[in-house]
PDB file of C-alpha atoms in Angstrom:
ATOM      1  CA  UNK A   1     122.502 175.131 302.924  1.00 73.00           C
ATOM      2  CA  UNK A   2     120.136 174.584 299.993  1.00 76.00           C
ATOM      3  CA  UNK A   3     118.906 178.143 299.319  1.00 82.00           C
ATOM      4  CA  UNK A   4     116.752 177.222 296.325  1.00 84.00           C
ATOM      5  CA  UNK A   5     114.899 174.461 298.168  1.00 82.00           C
ATOM      6  CA  UNK A   6     114.531 176.655 301.250  1.00 85.00           C
ATOM      7  CA  UNK A   7     113.041 179.481 299.171  1.00 85.00           C
ATOM      8  CA  UNK A   8     110.533 177.169 297.514  1.00 84.00           C
ATOM      9  CA  UNK A   9     109.560 175.559 300.791  1.00 84.00           C
ATOM     10  CA  UNK A  10     108.962 178.911 302.508  1.00 86.00           C
ATOM     11  CA  UNK A  11     106.821 180.162 299.604  1.00 86.00           C
ATOM     12  CA  UNK A  12     104.711 177.002 299.543  1.00 84.00           C
ATOM     13  CA  UNK A  13     104.120 177.061 303.293  1.00 83.00           C
ATOM     14  CA  UNK A  14     103.304 180.794 303.267  1.00 84.00           C
ATOM     15  CA  UNK A  15     100.694 180.307 300.554  1.00 86.00           C
ATOM     16  CA  UNK A  16      99.054 177.523 302.548  1.00 84.00           C
ATOM     17  CA  UNK A  17      98.351 179.544 305.723  1.00 82.00           C
ATOM     18  CA  UNK A  18      95.271 181.763 305.759  1.00 79.00           C
ATOM     19  CA  UNK A  19      95.219 185.090 307.638  1.00 78.00           C
ATOM     20  CA  UNK A  20      92.426 183.884 309.885  1.00 74.00           C
ATOM     21  CA  UNK A  21      94.509 180.928 311.086  1.00 73.00           C
ATOM     22  CA  UNK A  22      97.115 183.281 312.557  1.00 71.00           C
ATOM     23  CA  UNK A  23      94.702 185.915 313.869  1.00 73.00           C
ATOM     24  CA  UNK A  24      95.022 188.415 311.010  1.00 73.00           C
ATOM     25  CA  UNK A  25      92.097 190.078 309.187  1.00 69.00           C
ATOM     26  CA  UNK A  26      91.445 188.506 305.816  1.00 62.00           C
ATOM     27  CA  UNK A  27      88.570 190.503 304.372  1.00 60.00           C
ATOM     28  CA  UNK A  28      90.460 192.489 301.735  1.00 63.00           C
ATOM     29  CA  UNK A  29      91.162 191.085 298.272  1.00 67.00           C
ATOM     30  CA  UNK A  30      94.463 189.274 297.884  1.00 66.00           C
ATOM     31  CA  UNK A  31      96.264 188.606 294.626  1.00 69.00           C
ATOM     32  CA  UNK A  32      97.713 185.316 295.930  1.00 68.00           C
ATOM     33  CA  UNK A  33      96.441 182.769 298.471  1.00 73.00           C
ATOM     34  CA  UNK A  34      97.802 182.634 301.970  1.00 82.00           C
ATOM     35  CA  UNK A  35      99.873 185.190 303.839  1.00 84.00           C
ATOM     36  CA  UNK A  36     101.786 188.125 302.449  1.00 83.00           C
ATOM     37  CA  UNK A  37     105.544 188.238 302.935  1.00 87.00           C
ATOM     38  CA  UNK A  38     105.303 191.192 305.283  1.00 85.00           C
ATOM     39  CA  UNK A  39     102.776 189.295 307.402  1.00 83.00           C
ATOM     40  CA  UNK A  40     105.126 186.330 307.789  1.00 83.00           C
ATOM     41  CA  UNK A  41     107.960 188.722 308.704  1.00 87.00           C
ATOM     42  CA  UNK A  42     105.733 190.413 311.270  1.00 86.00           C
ATOM     43  CA  UNK A  43     104.622 187.118 312.824  1.00 84.00           C
ATOM     44  CA  UNK A  44     108.219 185.864 312.963  1.00 82.00           C
ATOM     45  CA  UNK A  45     109.591 189.119 314.397  1.00 85.00           C
ATOM     46  CA  UNK A  46     112.048 189.853 311.563  1.00 85.00           C
ATOM     47  CA  UNK A  47     112.482 192.523 308.925  1.00 88.00           C
ATOM     48  CA  UNK A  48     110.549 192.207 305.679  1.00 89.00           C
ATOM     49  CA  UNK A  49     113.795 192.629 303.716  1.00 87.00           C
ATOM     50  CA  UNK A  50     115.389 189.677 305.543  1.00 85.00           C
ATOM     51  CA  UNK A  51     112.417 187.421 304.829  1.00 86.00           C
ATOM     52  CA  UNK A  52     112.202 188.464 301.163  1.00 88.00           C
ATOM     53  CA  UNK A  53     115.849 187.557 300.656  1.00 87.00           C
ATOM     54  CA  UNK A  54     115.197 184.099 302.155  1.00 87.00           C
ATOM     55  CA  UNK A  55     112.289 183.533 299.743  1.00 81.00           C
ATOM     56  CA  UNK A  56     114.394 184.720 296.832  1.00 86.00           C
ATOM     57  CA  UNK A  57     117.175 182.272 297.632  1.00 84.00           C
ATOM     58  CA  UNK A  58     119.772 184.932 298.398  1.00 83.00           C
ATOM     59  CA  UNK A  59     119.453 185.326 302.140  1.00 74.00           C
ATOM     60  CA  UNK A  60     122.092 184.701 304.826  1.00 80.00           C
ATOM     61  CA  UNK A  61     122.330 181.472 306.798  1.00 83.00           C
ATOM     62  CA  UNK A  62     119.421 181.742 309.285  1.00 83.00           C
ATOM     63  CA  UNK A  63     120.026 181.114 312.970  1.00 83.00           C
ATOM     64  CA  UNK A  64     118.158 178.517 315.017  1.00 81.00           C
ATOM     65  CA  UNK A  65     116.143 181.350 316.579  1.00 79.00           C
ATOM     66  CA  UNK A  66     115.052 182.543 313.126  1.00 84.00           C
ATOM     67  CA  UNK A  67     114.115 179.008 312.045  1.00 85.00           C
ATOM     68  CA  UNK A  68     112.033 178.432 315.156  1.00 83.00           C
ATOM     69  CA  UNK A  69     110.275 181.774 314.641  1.00 85.00           C
ATOM     70  CA  UNK A  70     109.499 180.888 311.010  1.00 87.00           C
ATOM     71  CA  UNK A  71     108.214 177.446 312.037  1.00 85.00           C
ATOM     72  CA  UNK A  72     105.764 179.074 314.464  1.00 84.00           C
ATOM     73  CA  UNK A  73     104.704 181.803 312.021  1.00 85.00           C
ATOM     74  CA  UNK A  74     104.047 179.313 309.211  1.00 85.00           C
ATOM     75  CA  UNK A  75     102.379 176.774 311.543  1.00 84.00           C
ATOM     76  CA  UNK A  76     104.732 174.002 310.462  1.00 83.00           C
ATOM     77  CA  UNK A  77     104.119 170.440 311.556  1.00 80.00           C
ATOM     78  CA  UNK A  78     106.798 168.483 313.412  1.00 72.00           C
ATOM     79  CA  UNK A  79     108.039 166.903 310.171  1.00 72.00           C
ATOM     80  CA  UNK A  80     107.986 170.225 308.323  1.00 81.00           C
ATOM     81  CA  UNK A  81     109.923 171.928 311.109  1.00 81.00           C
ATOM     82  CA  UNK A  82     112.564 169.209 310.937  1.00 78.00           C
ATOM     83  CA  UNK A  83     112.722 169.624 307.145  1.00 83.00           C
ATOM     84  CA  UNK A  84     113.204 173.376 307.536  1.00 84.00           C
ATOM     85  CA  UNK A  85     116.207 172.780 309.786  1.00 84.00           C
ATOM     86  CA  UNK A  86     117.620 170.138 307.453  1.00 82.00           C
ATOM     87  CA  UNK A  87     117.447 172.513 304.466  1.00 84.00           C
ATOM     88  CA  UNK A  88     119.793 174.852 306.322  1.00 85.00           C
ATOM     89  CA  UNK A  89     122.164 172.056 307.342  1.00 82.00           C
ATOM     90  CA  UNK A  90     121.107 172.111 310.997  1.00 77.00           C
ATOM     91  CA  UNK A  91     119.732 169.448 313.304  1.00 68.00           C
ATOM     92  CA  UNK A  92     116.943 169.824 315.795  1.00 63.00           C
ATOM     93  CA  UNK A  93     117.754 170.247 319.461  1.00 57.00           C
ATOM     94  CA  UNK A  94     115.526 168.828 322.200  1.00 51.00           C
ATOM     95  CA  UNK A  95     112.560 170.871 323.334  1.00 46.00           C
ATOM     96  CA  UNK A  96     113.140 173.386 326.107  1.00 48.00           C
ATOM     97  CA  UNK A  97     109.819 175.080 326.750  1.00 47.00           C
ATOM     98  CA  UNK A  98     106.347 173.961 327.730  1.00 45.00           C
ATOM     99  CA  UNK A  99     105.072 175.364 324.424  1.00 47.00           C
ATOM    100  CA  UNK A 100     107.148 172.756 322.575  1.00 77.00           C
ATOM    101  CA  UNK A 101     105.042 169.870 323.924  1.00 86.00           C
ATOM    102  CA  UNK A 102     102.562 168.726 321.231  1.00 86.00           C
ATOM    103  CA  UNK A 103      99.002 169.772 322.043  1.00 86.00           C
ATOM    104  CA  UNK A 104      97.592 166.202 321.898  1.00 89.00           C
ATOM    105  CA  UNK A 105     100.092 165.174 324.600  1.00 91.00           C
ATOM    106  CA  UNK A 106      99.044 168.157 326.733  1.00 91.00           C
ATOM    107  CA  UNK A 107      95.427 167.008 326.372  1.00 90.00           C
ATOM    108  CA  UNK A 108      96.359 163.412 327.199  1.00 93.00           C
ATOM    109  CA  UNK A 109      98.087 164.194 330.493  1.00 92.00           C
ATOM    110  CA  UNK A 110      95.182 166.459 331.469  1.00 90.00           C
ATOM    111  CA  UNK A 111      92.695 163.610 330.883  1.00 90.00           C
ATOM    112  CA  UNK A 112      94.717 161.154 333.033  1.00 90.00           C
ATOM    113  CA  UNK A 113      93.032 162.237 336.241  1.00 87.00           C
ATOM    114  CA  UNK A 114      94.039 159.161 338.292  1.00 88.00           C
ATOM    115  CA  UNK A 115      97.568 158.799 336.905  1.00 92.00           C
ATOM    116  CA  UNK A 116     100.424 161.205 337.714  1.00 93.00           C
ATOM    117  CA  UNK A 117     101.872 162.153 334.333  1.00 94.00           C
ATOM    118  CA  UNK A 118     104.466 164.570 333.020  1.00 95.00           C
ATOM    119  CA  UNK A 119     106.602 165.226 329.942  1.00 94.00           C
ATOM    120  CA  UNK A 120     110.377 165.036 330.154  1.00 92.00           C
ATOM    121  CA  UNK A 121     112.910 166.144 327.553  1.00 92.00           C
ATOM    122  CA  UNK A 122     116.328 164.658 326.811  1.00 90.00           C
ATOM    123  CA  UNK A 123     118.013 166.985 329.298  1.00 91.00           C
ATOM    124  CA  UNK A 124     115.638 165.837 332.058  1.00 93.00           C
ATOM    125  CA  UNK A 125     113.741 169.131 332.128  1.00 92.00           C
ATOM    126  CA  UNK A 126     110.078 168.633 333.057  1.00 92.00           C
ATOM    127  CA  UNK A 127     108.099 170.589 330.470  1.00 91.00           C
ATOM    128  CA  UNK A 128     104.489 169.798 331.355  1.00 90.00           C
ATOM    129  CA  UNK A 129     102.548 167.875 334.021  1.00 92.00           C
ATOM    130  CA  UNK A 130      99.051 167.171 335.272  1.00 91.00           C
ATOM    131  CA  UNK A 131      97.678 168.226 338.697  1.00 90.00           C
ATOM    132  CA  UNK A 132      98.162 164.795 340.294  1.00 90.00           C
ATOM    133  CA  UNK A 133     101.842 164.732 339.318  1.00 90.00           C
ATOM    134  CA  UNK A 134     102.239 168.191 340.797  1.00 89.00           C
ATOM    135  CA  UNK A 135     100.777 167.095 344.140  1.00 88.00           C
ATOM    136  CA  UNK A 136     102.745 163.839 344.248  1.00 88.00           C
ATOM    137  CA  UNK A 137     106.099 165.421 343.373  1.00 86.00           C
ATOM    138  CA  UNK A 138     105.877 168.515 345.561  1.00 80.00           C
ATOM    139  CA  UNK A 139     103.762 171.308 344.047  1.00 78.00           C
ATOM    140  CA  UNK A 140     105.363 171.577 340.626  1.00 81.00           C
ATOM    141  CA  UNK A 141     103.037 174.449 339.764  1.00 77.00           C
ATOM    142  CA  UNK A 142     104.867 176.747 342.181  1.00 76.00           C
ATOM    143  CA  UNK A 143     108.297 176.030 340.697  1.00 75.00           C
ATOM    144  CA  UNK A 144     109.932 178.326 338.103  1.00 73.00           C
ATOM    145  CA  UNK A 145     110.117 176.431 334.811  1.00 70.00           C
ATOM    146  CA  UNK A 146     113.896 176.956 334.621  1.00 68.00           C
ATOM    147  CA  UNK A 147     114.309 174.968 337.867  1.00 76.00           C
ATOM    148  CA  UNK A 148     112.391 171.912 336.667  1.00 86.00           C
ATOM    149  CA  UNK A 149     115.324 169.574 336.087  1.00 92.00           C
ATOM    150  CA  UNK A 150     115.253 166.070 337.596  1.00 91.00           C
ATOM    151  CA  UNK A 151     119.019 165.485 337.392  1.00 93.00           C
ATOM    152  CA  UNK A 152     119.682 168.693 339.300  1.00 91.00           C
ATOM    153  CA  UNK A 153     117.032 167.780 341.889  1.00 87.00           C
ATOM    154  CA  UNK A 154     118.567 164.366 342.529  1.00 88.00           C
ATOM    155  CA  UNK A 155     122.228 165.350 342.780  1.00 90.00           C
ATOM    156  CA  UNK A 156     121.688 168.672 344.564  1.00 86.00           C
ATOM    157  CA  UNK A 157     119.509 167.129 347.268  1.00 82.00           C
ATOM    158  CA  UNK A 158     120.792 167.434 350.844  1.00 82.00           C
ATOM    159  CA  UNK A 159     119.536 163.861 351.346  1.00 79.00           C
ATOM    160  CA  UNK A 160     121.590 162.482 348.445  1.00 80.00           C
ATOM    161  CA  UNK A 161     123.811 160.234 350.574  1.00 79.00           C
ATOM    162  CA  UNK A 162     120.741 158.682 352.198  1.00 75.00           C
ATOM    163  CA  UNK A 163     119.083 158.239 348.813  1.00 72.00           C
ATOM    164  CA  UNK A 164     122.116 156.516 347.315  1.00 77.00           C
ATOM    165  CA  UNK A 165     122.255 154.111 350.239  1.00 78.00           C
ATOM    166  CA  UNK A 166     118.756 152.945 349.295  1.00 74.00           C
ATOM    167  CA  UNK A 167     118.932 150.289 346.583  1.00 75.00           C
ATOM    168  CA  UNK A 168     115.878 151.474 344.654  1.00 73.00           C
ATOM    169  CA  UNK A 169     116.717 155.188 344.770  1.00 73.00           C
ATOM    170  CA  UNK A 170     120.327 154.467 343.907  1.00 81.00           C
ATOM    171  CA  UNK A 171     119.166 152.480 340.890  1.00 84.00           C
ATOM    172  CA  UNK A 172     117.058 155.444 339.763  1.00 83.00           C
ATOM    173  CA  UNK A 173     120.013 157.860 340.063  1.00 87.00           C
ATOM    174  CA  UNK A 174     122.305 155.519 338.161  1.00 89.00           C
ATOM    175  CA  UNK A 175     119.733 154.926 335.412  1.00 89.00           C
ATOM    176  CA  UNK A 176     119.134 158.668 335.054  1.00 91.00           C
ATOM    177  CA  UNK A 177     122.854 159.371 334.555  1.00 92.00           C
ATOM    178  CA  UNK A 178     123.119 156.532 332.023  1.00 91.00           C
ATOM    179  CA  UNK A 179     120.128 157.956 330.164  1.00 92.00           C
ATOM    180  CA  UNK A 180     121.623 161.462 330.202  1.00 93.00           C
ATOM    181  CA  UNK A 181     124.861 160.094 328.727  1.00 90.00           C
ATOM    182  CA  UNK A 182     122.823 158.528 325.925  1.00 88.00           C
ATOM    183  CA  UNK A 183     121.200 161.924 325.293  1.00 89.00           C
ATOM    184  CA  UNK A 184     124.604 163.641 325.274  1.00 87.00           C
ATOM    185  CA  UNK A 185     125.723 161.234 322.545  1.00 84.00           C
ATOM    186  CA  UNK A 186     122.469 161.531 320.601  1.00 83.00           C
ATOM    187  CA  UNK A 187     122.575 165.356 320.683  1.00 83.00           C
ATOM    188  CA  UNK A 188     126.301 166.226 320.602  1.00 79.00           C
ATOM    189  CA  UNK A 189     125.637 169.861 319.677  1.00 78.00           C
ATOM    190  CA  UNK A 190     123.097 170.491 322.428  1.00 83.00           C
ATOM    191  CA  UNK A 191     124.813 173.129 324.562  1.00 85.00           C
ATOM    192  CA  UNK A 192     122.117 172.897 327.246  1.00 87.00           C
ATOM    193  CA  UNK A 193     122.947 169.227 327.895  1.00 90.00           C
ATOM    194  CA  UNK A 194     126.663 170.013 327.856  1.00 89.00           C
ATOM    195  CA  UNK A 195     126.154 172.835 330.349  1.00 91.00           C
ATOM    196  CA  UNK A 196     124.143 170.613 332.703  1.00 92.00           C
ATOM    197  CA  UNK A 197     126.776 167.867 332.617  1.00 93.00           C
ATOM    198  CA  UNK A 198     129.588 170.365 333.305  1.00 94.00           C
ATOM    199  CA  UNK A 199     127.600 171.877 336.178  1.00 93.00           C
ATOM    200  CA  UNK A 200     126.901 168.524 337.816  1.00 93.00           C
ATOM    201  CA  UNK A 201     130.490 167.300 337.380  1.00 93.00           C
ATOM    202  CA  UNK A 202     131.668 170.402 339.235  1.00 92.00           C
ATOM    203  CA  UNK A 203     129.055 170.268 341.996  1.00 90.00           C
ATOM    204  CA  UNK A 204     128.448 166.578 342.682  1.00 91.00           C
ATOM    205  CA  UNK A 205     131.163 163.949 343.286  1.00 92.00           C
ATOM    206  CA  UNK A 206     128.417 161.319 343.209  1.00 92.00           C
ATOM    207  CA  UNK A 207     127.326 162.421 339.734  1.00 93.00           C
ATOM    208  CA  UNK A 208     130.969 162.511 338.594  1.00 93.00           C
ATOM    209  CA  UNK A 209     131.491 158.943 339.828  1.00 92.00           C
ATOM    210  CA  UNK A 210     128.467 157.646 337.949  1.00 92.00           C
ATOM    211  CA  UNK A 211     129.331 159.675 334.845  1.00 93.00           C
ATOM    212  CA  UNK A 212     132.841 158.171 334.816  1.00 90.00           C
ATOM    213  CA  UNK A 213     131.327 154.686 334.570  1.00 87.00           C
ATOM    214  CA  UNK A 214     130.249 155.465 330.965  1.00 87.00           C
ATOM    215  CA  UNK A 215     127.036 153.510 331.310  1.00 88.00           C
ATOM    216  CA  UNK A 216     124.544 154.153 328.497  1.00 84.00           C
ATOM    217  CA  UNK A 217     120.940 153.073 328.892  1.00 85.00           C
ATOM    218  CA  UNK A 218     117.615 154.574 327.808  1.00 84.00           C
ATOM    219  CA  UNK A 219     115.097 154.659 330.646  1.00 80.00           C
ATOM    220  CA  UNK A 220     111.885 152.756 329.992  1.00 80.00           C
ATOM    221  CA  UNK A 221     110.317 151.143 333.076  1.00 81.00           C
ATOM    222  CA  UNK A 222     111.331 151.198 336.730  1.00 82.00           C
ATOM    223  CA  UNK A 223     109.749 150.837 340.155  1.00 85.00           C
ATOM    224  CA  UNK A 224     109.672 153.959 342.294  1.00 84.00           C
ATOM    225  CA  UNK A 225     108.515 154.623 345.854  1.00 84.00           C
ATOM    226  CA  UNK A 226     107.081 157.911 347.093  1.00 86.00           C
ATOM    227  CA  UNK A 227     106.394 158.912 350.687  1.00 86.00           C
ATOM    228  CA  UNK A 228     103.767 161.628 350.714  1.00 86.00           C
ATOM    229  CA  UNK A 229     103.114 163.546 353.958  1.00 86.00           C
ATOM    230  CA  UNK A 230      99.332 163.150 353.635  1.00 87.00           C
ATOM    231  CA  UNK A 231      98.678 159.695 352.137  1.00 88.00           C
ATOM    232  CA  UNK A 232     101.886 157.865 353.063  1.00 89.00           C
ATOM    233  CA  UNK A 233     103.851 155.389 350.941  1.00 90.00           C
ATOM    234  CA  UNK A 234     103.014 154.858 347.263  1.00 90.00           C
ATOM    235  CA  UNK A 235     104.773 152.070 345.351  1.00 91.00           C
ATOM    236  CA  UNK A 236     104.479 152.870 341.666  1.00 91.00           C
ATOM    237  CA  UNK A 237     105.755 151.647 338.337  1.00 91.00           C
ATOM    238  CA  UNK A 238     107.381 154.436 336.376  1.00 91.00           C
ATOM    239  CA  UNK A 239     106.526 153.974 332.704  1.00 92.00           C
ATOM    240  CA  UNK A 240     108.630 156.058 330.287  1.00 93.00           C
ATOM    241  CA  UNK A 241     107.062 156.243 326.822  1.00 93.00           C
ATOM    242  CA  UNK A 242     108.456 158.014 323.738  1.00 90.00           C
ATOM    243  CA  UNK A 243     106.300 160.799 322.336  1.00 90.00           C
ATOM    244  CA  UNK A 244     105.397 159.993 318.696  1.00 84.00           C
ATOM    245  CA  UNK A 245     107.430 162.010 316.163  1.00 78.00           C
ATOM    246  CA  UNK A 246     109.396 163.666 318.991  1.00 83.00           C
ATOM    247  CA  UNK A 247     112.234 161.383 320.055  1.00 79.00           C
ATOM    248  CA  UNK A 248     113.580 164.138 322.342  1.00 85.00           C
ATOM    249  CA  UNK A 249     110.444 163.941 324.531  1.00 92.00           C
ATOM    250  CA  UNK A 250     109.207 161.199 326.865  1.00 92.00           C
ATOM    251  CA  UNK A 251     105.850 160.794 328.581  1.00 95.00           C
ATOM    252  CA  UNK A 252     106.314 159.589 332.169  1.00 95.00           C
ATOM    253  CA  UNK A 253     103.429 157.809 333.930  1.00 95.00           C
ATOM    254  CA  UNK A 254     103.255 156.509 337.520  1.00 94.00           C
ATOM    255  CA  UNK A 255     100.884 153.549 337.706  1.00 93.00           C
ATOM    256  CA  UNK A 256      99.931 151.320 340.643  1.00 92.00           C
ATOM    257  CA  UNK A 257      98.552 147.799 341.000  1.00 92.00           C
ATOM    258  CA  UNK A 258      94.713 148.043 340.848  1.00 92.00           C
ATOM    259  CA  UNK A 259      93.164 147.517 344.263  1.00 90.00           C
ATOM    260  CA  UNK A 260      96.489 147.708 346.104  1.00 93.00           C
ATOM    261  CA  UNK A 261      97.213 149.931 349.095  1.00 93.00           C
ATOM    262  CA  UNK A 262      99.258 152.190 346.814  1.00 92.00           C
ATOM    263  CA  UNK A 263      96.325 152.441 344.405  1.00 92.00           C
ATOM    264  CA  UNK A 264      94.044 153.520 347.245  1.00 93.00           C
ATOM    265  CA  UNK A 265      96.667 156.009 348.456  1.00 91.00           C
ATOM    266  CA  UNK A 266      96.883 157.500 344.967  1.00 90.00           C
ATOM    267  CA  UNK A 267      93.099 157.874 344.881  1.00 90.00           C
ATOM    268  CA  UNK A 268      93.183 159.685 348.234  1.00 90.00           C
ATOM    269  CA  UNK A 269      95.911 161.914 346.824  1.00 88.00           C
ATOM    270  CA  UNK A 270      93.626 162.755 343.908  1.00 89.00           C
ATOM    271  CA  UNK A 271      90.962 163.848 346.400  1.00 88.00           C
ATOM    272  CA  UNK A 272      93.541 166.062 348.084  1.00 81.00           C
ATOM    273  CA  UNK A 273      94.451 167.511 344.699  1.00 81.00           C
ATOM    274  CA  UNK A 274      90.843 168.259 343.794  1.00 80.00           C
ATOM    275  CA  UNK A 275      90.158 169.908 347.146  1.00 72.00           C
ATOM    276  CA  UNK A 276      93.225 172.152 347.086  1.00 63.00           C
TER     277      UNK A 276
END
């Protein structure tokens, strides 16, 4: 841990943020630009003494929770947040909460009114989605965020045997496990991925069989078929795109051939979504 560099970085970032940017009053005279130390400590939910020691280069080794809190309080960019972790000798773990999805990506999926779209992290947790994706995939809005894991959905399904007998659905399951193994290698210290793998190995012989094959493959594009109770069958191309500057996140889009029956079905599904 580079305490001197960490101290200098924290001071420079603190001086850059104005009180108004973080919702604090800024009318009184200030001897230095930016936030006061006690204001950063308050925003990050830590003691002022702890934060002062970090800025003076004599603090303890901060936890991941402390680093994330400081990154939010100081409004760090993605690159700056990564630098903060690197200064303490730690690596970033994949995102886990909807709030971790960059705001421009949230805006993008909201604007894609005719394309089901969602954001997936390396553990296969769905972190954000648009209304059409919610309708297509079974009312995602009603699901607790902690249950939004695609791997768990696939291998805990009572229809798993039937799914695996279907060539296309079996290919999706196999590709998902191969992608998860890649993530487990890319993020060896991610306890959330390790916990998911251990859970699925214990609960699903089918997952264990695929995991034992040691296939490694990043998901990019694949055909997928949906059968919706209102609009029927939709044949879509699943496009998996990396989120810029966030290799732990992927943007997933379901597109259809323009003018096809599936395209028309997706448009009818949008009407259902808007009317609900």
